[in-house]
Short mmCIF file of C-alpha atoms in Angstrom, two decimals:
data_model
loop_
_atom_site.label_atom_id
_atom_site.label_comp_id
_atom_site.label_asym_id
_atom_site.label_seq_id
_atom_site.Cartn_x
_atom_site.Cartn_y
_atom_site.Cartn_z
CA MET A 283 106.08 56.54 -192.57
CA ALA A 284 103.33 54.24 -191.29
CA ASP A 285 104.09 52.30 -188.10
CA ILE A 286 103.20 48.68 -188.95
CA LYS A 287 102.98 46.10 -186.17
CA THR A 288 102.64 42.34 -186.68
CA PHE A 289 100.53 40.39 -184.20
CA HIS A 290 101.67 36.80 -183.67
CA LEU A 291 99.18 34.22 -182.44
CA PRO A 292 99.83 33.78 -178.69
CA ASP A 293 99.38 30.58 -176.76
CA LEU A 294 95.70 30.75 -175.88
CA GLY A 295 96.32 29.22 -172.49
CA GLU A 296 95.99 25.54 -173.38
CA GLY A 297 99.52 24.56 -174.41
CA LEU A 298 98.39 23.60 -177.92
CA PRO A 299 100.57 24.15 -181.00
CA ASP A 300 97.93 25.77 -183.22
CA ALA A 301 94.41 27.16 -183.48
CA THR A 302 91.81 27.49 -186.23
CA ILE A 303 90.26 30.79 -187.32
CA VAL A 304 86.50 30.56 -186.77
CA GLU A 305 85.54 34.10 -187.74
CA TRP A 306 87.20 37.46 -188.21
CA LEU A 307 85.22 40.03 -186.25
CA VAL A 308 86.87 42.99 -188.01
CA LYS A 309 87.14 43.47 -191.77
CA GLU A 310 90.48 44.08 -193.44
CA GLY A 311 91.02 47.81 -193.79
CA ALA A 312 88.74 48.67 -190.87
CA THR A 313 89.88 50.58 -187.80
CA VAL A 314 89.90 48.70 -184.51
CA ARG A 315 90.56 49.95 -181.00
CA LEU A 316 92.75 48.35 -178.35
CA ASP A 317 91.05 45.30 -176.81
CA ASP A 318 88.10 45.31 -179.21
CA PRO A 319 87.15 41.77 -180.32
CA LEU A 320 89.37 40.88 -183.27
CA VAL A 321 88.95 37.20 -184.15
CA SER A 322 87.42 34.00 -182.82
CA MET A 323 89.90 31.13 -182.65
CA GLU A 324 89.05 27.49 -182.10
CA THR A 325 91.46 25.16 -180.35
CA ALA A 326 90.92 21.54 -179.51
CA LYS A 327 89.22 22.54 -176.28
CA ALA A 328 87.45 25.86 -176.67
CA VAL A 329 86.43 28.77 -178.87
CA VAL A 330 88.37 31.84 -177.71
CA GLU A 331 87.70 35.44 -178.69
CA VAL A 332 91.05 37.18 -179.18
CA PRO A 333 91.03 40.97 -178.59
CA SER A 334 93.02 43.44 -180.65
CA PRO A 335 96.49 44.15 -179.20
CA TYR A 336 96.66 47.57 -180.92
CA SER A 337 94.57 50.56 -181.95
CA GLY A 338 94.67 51.29 -185.66
CA LYS A 339 93.86 49.92 -189.10
CA LEU A 340 93.84 46.17 -189.74
CA VAL A 341 95.93 46.14 -192.91
CA LYS A 342 96.45 42.40 -193.38
CA MET A 343 94.98 39.11 -192.19
CA HIS A 344 97.32 36.13 -192.30
CA GLY A 345 94.56 33.60 -192.86
CA GLY A 346 90.85 33.29 -193.52
CA ASN A 347 88.00 31.51 -191.77
CA GLY A 348 88.87 27.85 -191.32
CA ASP A 349 92.63 28.29 -191.69
CA VAL A 350 94.97 26.73 -189.12
CA ILE A 351 97.47 29.16 -187.58
CA ILE A 352 100.56 27.88 -185.77
CA THR A 353 101.17 29.34 -182.31
CA GLY A 354 103.75 32.10 -182.73
CA ALA A 355 103.00 32.61 -186.43
CA ALA A 356 101.81 35.95 -187.83
CA LEU A 357 98.06 36.40 -187.43
CA ALA A 358 97.46 40.04 -188.42
CA GLU A 359 99.21 43.30 -189.25
CA PHE A 360 98.17 46.72 -187.95
CA GLU A 361 98.91 50.29 -188.95
CA LEU A 362 98.99 52.07 -185.60
CA ASP A 363 96.89 55.17 -185.09
CA PRO A 364 98.81 57.65 -182.87
CA LYS A 365 95.55 59.40 -181.97
CA LEU A 366 94.09 56.29 -180.36
CA PRO A 367 95.19 54.65 -177.09
CA GLN A 368 97.90 52.01 -177.29
CA ARG A 369 99.15 49.54 -174.73
CA ALA A 370 102.06 50.91 -172.73
CA GLU A 371 105.38 49.09 -172.93
CA ALA A 372 105.07 48.06 -169.29
CA GLN A 373 101.74 46.39 -170.03
CA SER A 374 103.12 44.07 -172.67
CA THR A 375 103.63 40.42 -172.42
CA GLY A 376 103.28 37.25 -170.55
CA HIS A 377 103.20 35.47 -173.88
CA HIS A 378 106.41 35.06 -175.86
CA HIS A 379 105.54 33.49 -179.16
CA ALA A 380 107.20 35.55 -181.87
CA PRO A 381 109.30 33.58 -184.35
CA ALA A 382 112.62 32.21 -183.16
CA GLY A 383 115.22 34.89 -182.58
CA ALA A 384 112.66 37.66 -182.27
CA SER A 385 113.12 38.00 -178.55
CA ALA A 386 114.91 36.68 -175.52
CA GLY A 387 113.95 33.14 -174.65
CA ALA A 388 112.40 31.81 -171.49
CA GLY A 389 114.83 31.51 -168.66
CA SER A 390 116.68 34.78 -169.24
CA LYS A 391 117.17 37.14 -166.32
CA ALA A 392 115.87 40.67 -166.22
CA ALA A 393 118.63 42.87 -167.58
CA HIS A 394 118.18 45.91 -165.35
CA ASN A 395 116.27 44.68 -162.35
CA GLY A 396 117.37 41.46 -160.78
CA ASP A 397 114.50 41.51 -158.32
CA LYS A 398 111.81 41.73 -160.96
CA VAL A 399 110.81 38.52 -162.72
CA VAL A 400 108.08 38.17 -165.33
CA ALA A 401 106.58 34.72 -165.65
CA SER A 402 106.22 33.02 -169.00
CA ASP A 403 103.51 30.51 -169.83
CA VAL A 404 106.19 28.31 -171.37
CA GLY A 405 108.15 28.15 -168.11
CA GLY A 406 111.18 29.98 -166.76
CA GLU A 407 111.46 33.77 -166.79
CA LEU A 408 111.22 36.49 -169.36
CA SER A 409 113.37 39.60 -169.46
CA SER A 410 111.64 42.71 -168.15
CA GLY A 411 112.39 46.20 -167.04
CA ASP A 412 113.93 48.58 -169.56
CA ALA A 413 114.81 45.95 -172.17
CA LYS A 414 113.20 46.74 -175.52
CA PRO A 415 111.56 44.04 -177.63
CA THR A 416 113.26 43.27 -180.89
CA GLY A 417 112.21 41.80 -184.20
CA GLY A 418 108.51 42.68 -184.39
CA ASP A 419 105.97 41.48 -181.88
CA ALA A 420 107.77 40.06 -178.86
CA GLY A 421 104.60 38.56 -177.52
CA THR A 422 101.20 40.03 -176.78
CA VAL A 423 98.84 39.85 -173.86
CA VAL A 424 95.38 38.59 -174.76
CA GLY A 425 93.46 41.41 -173.12
CA ALA A 426 94.56 44.60 -171.44
CA MET A 427 95.84 44.67 -167.90
CA GLN A 428 97.00 47.15 -165.32
CA SER A 429 100.71 47.71 -164.73
CA SER A 430 102.10 45.57 -161.94
CA ASP A 431 104.79 43.03 -161.23
CA ALA A 432 102.35 40.24 -162.16
CA VAL A 433 101.60 39.38 -165.74
CA HIS A 434 98.04 38.42 -166.58
CA ALA A 435 96.79 36.77 -169.75
CA GLU A 436 93.06 36.69 -169.08
CA GLN A 437 90.38 39.15 -170.07
CA ALA A 438 87.14 39.59 -168.17
CA VAL A 439 84.31 38.72 -170.53
CA SER A 440 80.61 39.26 -169.94
CA VAL A 441 78.39 36.18 -169.96
CA GLY A 442 74.78 36.58 -168.93
CA GLY A 443 75.54 40.09 -167.69
CA VAL A 444 78.31 38.89 -165.35
CA LYS A 445 81.90 40.03 -165.95
CA ALA A 446 84.63 37.64 -164.82
CA VAL A 447 87.85 36.09 -166.08
CA PRO A 448 87.87 32.34 -166.86
CA ALA A 449 89.80 31.49 -163.69
CA VAL A 450 87.09 33.11 -161.55
CA ARG A 451 84.37 31.23 -163.42
CA ALA A 452 86.25 27.97 -162.86
CA LEU A 453 86.54 28.72 -159.13
CA ALA A 454 82.81 29.50 -158.99
CA ARG A 455 82.00 26.15 -160.58
CA LYS A 456 84.30 24.37 -158.13
CA LEU A 457 82.77 26.07 -155.08
CA GLY A 458 79.19 25.88 -156.33
CA VAL A 459 78.73 29.64 -156.50
CA ASP A 460 76.25 31.35 -158.84
CA LEU A 461 78.16 34.33 -160.25
CA ALA A 462 74.92 36.12 -161.07
CA ARG A 463 74.25 36.37 -157.32
CA VAL A 464 77.72 37.62 -156.36
CA ALA A 465 78.27 41.32 -155.68
CA PRO A 466 81.25 42.40 -157.84
CA SER A 467 84.01 44.49 -156.25
CA GLY A 468 86.37 44.75 -159.21
CA ALA A 469 86.79 47.72 -161.52
CA GLY A 470 84.00 48.00 -164.06
CA GLY A 471 81.79 45.56 -162.18
CA VAL A 472 84.14 42.58 -162.56
CA VAL A 473 83.68 39.67 -160.15
CA THR A 474 86.98 38.82 -158.46
CA MET A 475 88.40 35.69 -156.84
CA ASN A 476 87.86 37.20 -153.40
CA ASP A 477 84.21 37.93 -154.23
CA VAL A 478 83.63 34.27 -155.07
CA LYS A 479 85.42 33.02 -151.96
CA LEU A 480 83.45 35.36 -149.70
CA ALA A 481 80.17 34.30 -151.31
CA ALA A 482 81.06 30.62 -150.90
CA ALA A 483 81.95 31.14 -147.25
CA ALA A 484 78.71 33.04 -146.58
CA GLY A 485 76.57 30.58 -148.54
CA SER A 486 74.73 33.53 -150.06
CA ALA A 487 75.12 32.62 -153.73
CA ALA A 488 74.72 28.86 -154.02
CA ALA A 489 74.35 27.66 -157.60
CA VAL A 490 71.14 26.00 -158.73
CA PRO A 491 71.71 22.29 -159.48
CA PHE A 492 70.49 20.58 -162.62
CA PRO A 493 66.75 19.93 -162.28
CA ALA A 494 65.78 16.28 -162.17
CA GLY A 495 64.25 15.00 -165.37
CA ARG A 496 64.11 18.39 -167.13
CA GLY A 497 65.16 17.97 -170.70
CA TRP A 498 67.98 15.53 -169.87
CA ARG A 499 67.59 12.32 -171.81
CA ALA A 500 69.87 9.44 -171.00
CA ALA A 501 71.93 8.32 -173.93
CA PRO A 502 71.20 4.82 -175.24
CA GLY A 503 72.39 2.32 -172.68
CA GLU A 504 72.60 4.90 -169.90
CA GLY A 505 69.18 4.93 -168.32
CA SER A 506 67.40 2.36 -166.18
CA ALA A 507 68.50 -1.17 -166.80
CA SER A 508 64.91 -2.22 -167.37
CA THR A 509 63.04 0.76 -168.77
CA GLN A 510 65.80 3.20 -169.91
CA ARG A 511 63.85 6.05 -168.33
CA ALA A 512 64.84 9.54 -169.45
CA ALA A 513 64.46 11.23 -166.09
CA THR A 514 67.57 11.60 -163.95
CA PRO A 515 67.77 11.41 -160.16
CA GLU A 516 68.08 14.54 -158.07
CA PRO A 517 71.52 14.86 -156.47
CA SER A 518 71.75 14.68 -152.71
CA SER A 519 72.11 18.00 -150.97
CA ALA A 520 75.56 17.11 -149.63
CA LEU A 521 77.11 15.97 -152.90
CA ARG A 522 75.02 17.88 -155.42
CA ALA A 523 77.05 18.90 -158.48
CA PRO A 524 76.15 22.46 -159.47
CA SER A 525 75.60 23.45 -163.06
CA PRO A 526 78.06 25.98 -164.51
CA GLU A 527 77.36 29.34 -162.89
CA GLY A 528 73.80 28.34 -162.02
CA ARG A 529 72.67 27.93 -165.62
CA ARG A 530 69.60 25.79 -166.11
CA GLU A 531 69.28 23.45 -169.08
CA ASP A 532 66.59 25.55 -170.74
CA GLN A 533 68.87 28.59 -170.53
CA ARG A 534 71.85 26.88 -172.19
CA THR A 535 72.88 28.14 -175.62
CA ALA A 536 75.48 27.01 -178.12
CA LEU A 537 77.68 30.04 -177.53
CA SER A 538 81.28 30.40 -176.52
CA VAL A 539 82.22 32.22 -173.31
CA ALA A 540 82.62 35.30 -175.49
CA GLY A 541 78.98 35.05 -176.57
CA LYS A 542 79.82 33.94 -180.12
CA PRO A 543 78.26 30.88 -181.82
CA VAL A 544 80.49 27.85 -181.52
CA ARG A 545 79.58 26.83 -185.07
CA THR A 546 77.41 28.40 -187.74
CA SER A 547 77.10 25.16 -189.70
CA PRO A 548 77.64 21.42 -189.15
CA PRO A 549 81.26 20.24 -189.30
CA ALA A 550 80.72 18.36 -192.56
CA ALA A 551 78.69 21.10 -194.26
CA HIS A 552 81.62 22.30 -196.37
CA ALA A 553 83.36 18.96 -196.79
CA VAL A 554 84.21 18.05 -200.38
CA LEU A 555 83.93 14.33 -200.98
CA GLY A 556 86.90 12.75 -202.67
CA GLN A 557 89.26 15.61 -201.77
CA PRO A 558 91.85 15.86 -198.94
CA GLU A 559 90.53 17.83 -195.98
CA GLN A 560 92.74 19.63 -193.44
CA LEU A 561 92.04 18.33 -189.94
CA LYS A 562 91.14 21.13 -187.54
CA GLY A 563 90.22 21.69 -183.92
CA MET A 564 89.58 18.57 -181.87
CA ARG A 565 90.08 16.12 -184.73
CA ARG A 566 93.54 17.57 -185.37
CA THR A 567 94.52 17.15 -181.73
CA MET A 568 92.90 13.71 -181.55
CA ALA A 569 95.04 12.50 -184.46
CA ARG A 570 98.19 13.82 -182.79
CA VAL A 571 97.37 12.44 -179.33
CA MET A 572 96.38 8.99 -180.61
CA ALA A 573 99.58 8.69 -182.64
CA GLU A 574 101.68 9.67 -179.63
CA ALA A 575 99.81 7.24 -177.38
CA HIS A 576 100.30 4.40 -179.86
CA ALA A 577 104.03 5.13 -180.03
CA GLN A 578 104.54 5.40 -176.26
CA ILE A 579 102.21 2.90 -174.58
CA VAL A 580 102.90 -0.83 -174.29
CA ALA A 581 99.19 -1.62 -174.55
CA THR A 582 97.73 -4.94 -173.46
CA SER A 583 94.01 -5.74 -173.33
CA ILE A 584 92.00 -8.31 -171.41
CA VAL A 585 88.26 -8.91 -171.82
CA ASP A 586 85.47 -10.53 -169.83
CA ASP A 587 81.71 -10.25 -169.19
CA ALA A 588 79.85 -8.86 -166.19
CA ASP A 589 76.63 -10.71 -165.31
CA LEU A 590 73.85 -8.19 -164.58
CA HIS A 591 71.14 -10.77 -163.86
CA ALA A 592 70.81 -9.65 -160.21
CA TRP A 593 70.18 -6.00 -161.09
CA GLN A 594 67.02 -4.49 -159.71
CA PRO A 595 64.94 -2.00 -161.71
CA GLY A 596 66.19 1.59 -161.69
CA ASN A 597 69.93 1.02 -162.11
CA ASP A 598 71.73 3.69 -164.12
CA ILE A 599 74.26 1.88 -166.32
CA THR A 600 76.81 4.67 -166.58
CA VAL A 601 76.66 5.40 -162.87
CA ARG A 602 77.11 1.71 -162.06
CA LEU A 603 80.15 1.62 -164.36
CA LEU A 604 81.64 4.65 -162.66
CA ARG A 605 81.04 3.17 -159.21
CA ALA A 606 82.56 -0.16 -160.25
CA LEU A 607 85.59 1.65 -161.65
CA VAL A 608 86.04 3.54 -158.36
CA THR A 609 85.78 0.28 -156.40
CA ALA A 610 88.41 -1.36 -158.61
CA CYS A 611 90.73 1.64 -158.23
CA LYS A 612 90.56 1.27 -154.45
CA THR A 613 91.08 -2.50 -154.70
CA VAL A 614 94.01 -2.34 -157.15
CA PRO A 615 95.57 1.18 -157.00
CA ALA A 616 98.22 0.27 -159.58
CA LEU A 617 95.83 1.10 -162.42
CA ASN A 618 94.65 4.41 -160.95
CA ALA A 619 98.02 5.91 -161.71
CA TRP A 620 100.22 7.96 -164.00
CA PHE A 621 103.39 6.58 -165.56
CA ASP A 622 106.41 8.57 -166.74
CA GLY A 623 108.18 6.46 -169.33
CA GLN A 624 111.20 8.74 -169.62
CA ASN A 625 112.05 8.77 -165.91
CA LEU A 626 110.50 5.37 -165.19
CA THR A 627 108.36 6.66 -162.34
CA ARG A 628 104.73 6.11 -161.49
CA THR A 629 102.31 8.08 -159.33
CA LEU A 630 99.56 6.22 -157.47
CA HIS A 631 96.63 8.55 -156.82
CA PRO A 632 94.67 8.61 -153.55
CA HIS A 633 91.67 10.13 -155.37
CA VAL A 634 89.81 8.95 -158.48
CA ASP A 635 89.28 11.44 -161.32
CA ILE A 636 87.64 9.59 -164.22
CA GLY A 637 88.11 10.74 -167.82
CA LEU A 638 84.81 9.98 -169.56
CA ALA A 639 85.06 9.66 -173.35
CA VAL A 640 82.39 11.78 -175.06
CA ASP A 641 81.82 11.40 -178.80
CA THR A 642 80.93 14.54 -180.80
CA GLU A 643 80.81 15.50 -184.48
CA ASP A 644 83.99 17.49 -183.90
CA GLY A 645 85.89 14.54 -182.46
CA LEU A 646 86.52 12.84 -179.14
CA PHE A 647 86.50 14.83 -175.89
CA VAL A 648 87.49 13.42 -172.48
CA PRO A 649 86.14 15.60 -169.64
CA ALA A 650 87.27 14.74 -166.11
CA LEU A 651 84.77 13.71 -163.44
CA ARG A 652 86.59 15.03 -160.40
CA ASN A 653 86.60 13.15 -157.08
CA ALA A 654 84.34 10.40 -158.39
CA ASP A 655 85.22 8.36 -155.31
CA ARG A 656 83.44 10.91 -153.10
CA LEU A 657 80.18 11.17 -155.08
CA ASP A 658 77.03 9.13 -154.54
CA ALA A 659 74.94 7.82 -157.44
CA ALA A 660 72.98 11.06 -157.82
CA GLY A 661 76.15 13.15 -157.70
CA LEU A 662 77.79 10.97 -160.37
CA ARG A 663 74.79 11.29 -162.68
CA ALA A 664 74.72 15.08 -162.24
CA ALA A 665 78.46 15.26 -162.96
CA VAL A 666 78.03 13.17 -166.14
CA ASN A 667 75.14 15.33 -167.34
CA ARG A 668 77.07 18.51 -166.69
CA ALA A 669 80.23 17.27 -168.43
CA ARG A 670 78.34 16.09 -171.51
CA ALA A 671 76.36 19.32 -171.79
CA GLU A 672 79.46 21.50 -171.45
CA VAL A 673 81.26 19.45 -174.10
CA MET A 674 78.34 19.68 -176.52
CA ASP A 675 78.00 23.47 -176.23
CA ARG A 676 81.79 23.90 -175.97
CA SER A 677 81.56 25.84 -172.71
CA ILE A 678 83.76 23.40 -170.80
CA ALA A 679 86.92 24.88 -169.29
CA PRO A 680 90.15 23.55 -170.85
CA SER A 681 91.38 22.56 -167.38
CA GLU A 682 88.46 20.11 -167.13
CA LEU A 683 89.77 18.13 -170.11
CA THR A 684 93.01 17.15 -168.41
CA GLY A 685 94.26 15.62 -165.18
CA TYR A 686 92.12 12.49 -165.00
CA THR A 687 93.67 9.44 -163.33
CA ILE A 688 91.88 6.68 -165.28
CA MET A 689 89.59 6.56 -168.31
CA LEU A 690 86.18 5.08 -169.22
CA SER A 691 84.66 4.55 -172.67
CA ASN A 692 81.02 3.47 -172.85
CA PHE A 693 81.18 2.70 -176.58
CA GLY A 694 78.52 0.00 -176.22
CA MET A 695 75.79 2.63 -176.22
CA PHE A 696 76.29 2.63 -180.00
CA ALA A 697 77.53 -0.84 -180.97
CA GLY A 698 80.28 -3.36 -180.39
CA ARG A 699 81.04 -5.85 -177.64
CA TYR A 700 84.81 -5.82 -177.20
CA ALA A 701 87.49 -3.33 -178.17
CA THR A 702 91.09 -2.27 -177.56
CA PRO A 703 90.53 1.30 -176.31
CA VAL A 704 93.56 3.60 -176.37
CA VAL A 705 95.28 4.61 -173.14
CA VAL A 706 96.35 8.27 -173.27
CA PRO A 707 99.55 9.01 -171.30
CA PRO A 708 100.23 9.58 -168.49
CA CYS A 709 97.24 7.36 -167.57
CA VAL A 710 97.86 3.65 -167.09
CA ALA A 711 94.46 2.18 -167.93
CA ILE A 712 91.12 2.61 -169.70
CA LEU A 713 87.99 0.51 -169.26
CA GLY A 714 85.65 0.00 -172.22
CA ALA A 715 82.03 -1.16 -171.84
CA GLY A 716 80.42 -2.91 -174.79
CA LYS A 717 76.81 -3.33 -175.89
CA LEU A 718 74.59 -5.16 -173.42
CA HIS A 719 73.11 -8.43 -174.63
CA HIS A 720 71.59 -11.66 -173.34
CA ALA A 721 73.70 -14.78 -173.06
CA THR A 722 72.95 -18.37 -172.13
CA VAL A 723 74.47 -19.07 -168.72
CA PRO A 724 74.72 -22.54 -167.19
CA VAL A 725 73.11 -22.76 -163.75
CA LEU A 726 72.40 -25.62 -161.39
CA GLY A 727 69.88 -27.85 -163.15
CA GLY A 728 69.92 -26.17 -166.54
CA PHE A 729 70.50 -22.92 -168.42
CA GLU A 730 69.24 -19.35 -168.04
CA ALA A 731 69.33 -16.26 -170.22
CA HIS A 732 71.21 -13.53 -168.34
CA ARG A 733 71.86 -9.95 -169.35
CA VAL A 734 75.61 -9.40 -169.59
CA MET A 735 77.92 -6.45 -170.19
CA PRO A 736 81.12 -7.06 -172.20
CA LEU A 737 84.15 -5.35 -170.67
CA SER A 738 87.53 -4.53 -172.21
CA LEU A 739 90.43 -3.31 -170.09
CA THR A 740 93.49 -1.87 -171.82
CA PHE A 741 96.50 -1.10 -169.62
CA ASP A 742 100.11 -0.02 -170.01
CA HIS A 743 102.14 -3.15 -169.33
CA ARG A 744 105.16 -1.04 -168.38
CA ALA A 745 103.32 0.22 -165.30
CA ALA A 746 101.08 -2.70 -164.30
CA THR A 747 101.35 -6.47 -164.30
CA GLY A 748 98.90 -8.84 -165.93
CA GLY A 749 97.85 -10.06 -162.48
CA GLU A 750 97.07 -6.52 -161.32
CA ALA A 751 95.00 -5.90 -164.44
CA ALA A 752 93.10 -9.18 -164.01
CA ARG A 753 92.35 -8.44 -160.35
CA PHE A 754 91.22 -4.94 -161.32
CA LEU A 755 88.82 -6.32 -163.94
CA LYS A 756 87.49 -8.87 -161.46
CA ALA A 757 86.77 -6.08 -158.96
CA VAL A 758 84.79 -4.26 -161.65
CA ILE A 759 82.84 -7.42 -162.50
CA ASP A 760 82.08 -8.21 -158.83
CA ASP A 761 80.74 -4.71 -158.18
CA LEU A 762 78.58 -4.79 -161.32
CA ALA A 763 77.11 -8.13 -160.19
CA LEU A 764 75.54 -6.52 -157.10
CA PRO A 765 71.76 -5.87 -157.23
CA ARG A 766 72.19 -2.11 -156.68
#
């Protein structure tokens, strides 16, 4: 009798409730080996290549390209081949997403070894030791791993000839290390965490920063205040923001970290006008997040104009907005905060991580500009360029789309003067910048035409007072009024 195993979609490491099938990499009825690429799945934040958890024949696919699969739902069925290698029992898990009742829940103790605890990505502990899984697939590791007390859910993938797990790539970006210049010490030529740390300490593999003015065009409303020049300033050596793993702009491709195309056609290519369309990927998550924010936040908006008449040539509008936002956060910390409505607590942050709204055809992304309060103008511009580029080619790490302390929307680069931008919990505030225009301003002895920037500040009135919000907006306006 054939041994049939059902593979349930695991949590792909982002805490999201579902994922969309981009492309099956194995045909139904074909034989696949353990850890061979099986399917590309798109979440709201990334395109992830899921490897096969078994060796054998793929007998059934529970969904086709474009279908949304709920985390924990059946994704595929396999007929195991006893002649091919299979994952040992001790190598299983770390993910526990089979249907309810299929296995012990998080928080249960190990039945036969009280000293051995296996971590679950949903929190608590999972049973381990000699306990046998019940009811089908009790959870599957995405990628093979060696037996140990630690459970890993990451697979080393090769990008540009460099093998590393996503966590190592994220560390390399943080430390400014070019992985292509790091000597790997891991099995099979895999770059490890220790390799990156040693290279950072020795300074032997510094990443190449984005080149100034090479292929980077400022978006409308982002360049010089007078000429909107396309070239971008070179970051200072001290605060230079490295590009991901040393990649230059002319080497960037629209591929996922697994080397697969993010999209083979525009998002609307298969849309049928006049018919309901299932929301997928980022748009699906955007709809959910916006509805939750609307239900939770007590949103209040105030608006005003910033007079830019004193600006000297060469000002970068987005960088000036970021700097003004940082200044206001230091002046009125109450808006650079997180608020917990259930426990009625707030957290005032000593640092400023700005969530910058980036519009794409797939929906709205909000990458975090980390430690914006410690970057100079050139460092801020490099960080903006890097974040936008990584969002557009979908190479941005999921961790870089969370954790910001305040938000900025520069919607005026398209159109509109004032708005009521949405605050996403746990943040307390978001600043929106409208379309620049000239206004008649009364001055001593007559009137002058000044260039002004409309500003809209939405804040959670549970966490901040109207006076705090008004003082925050005034601090933004005062900083934007400076010549440089």
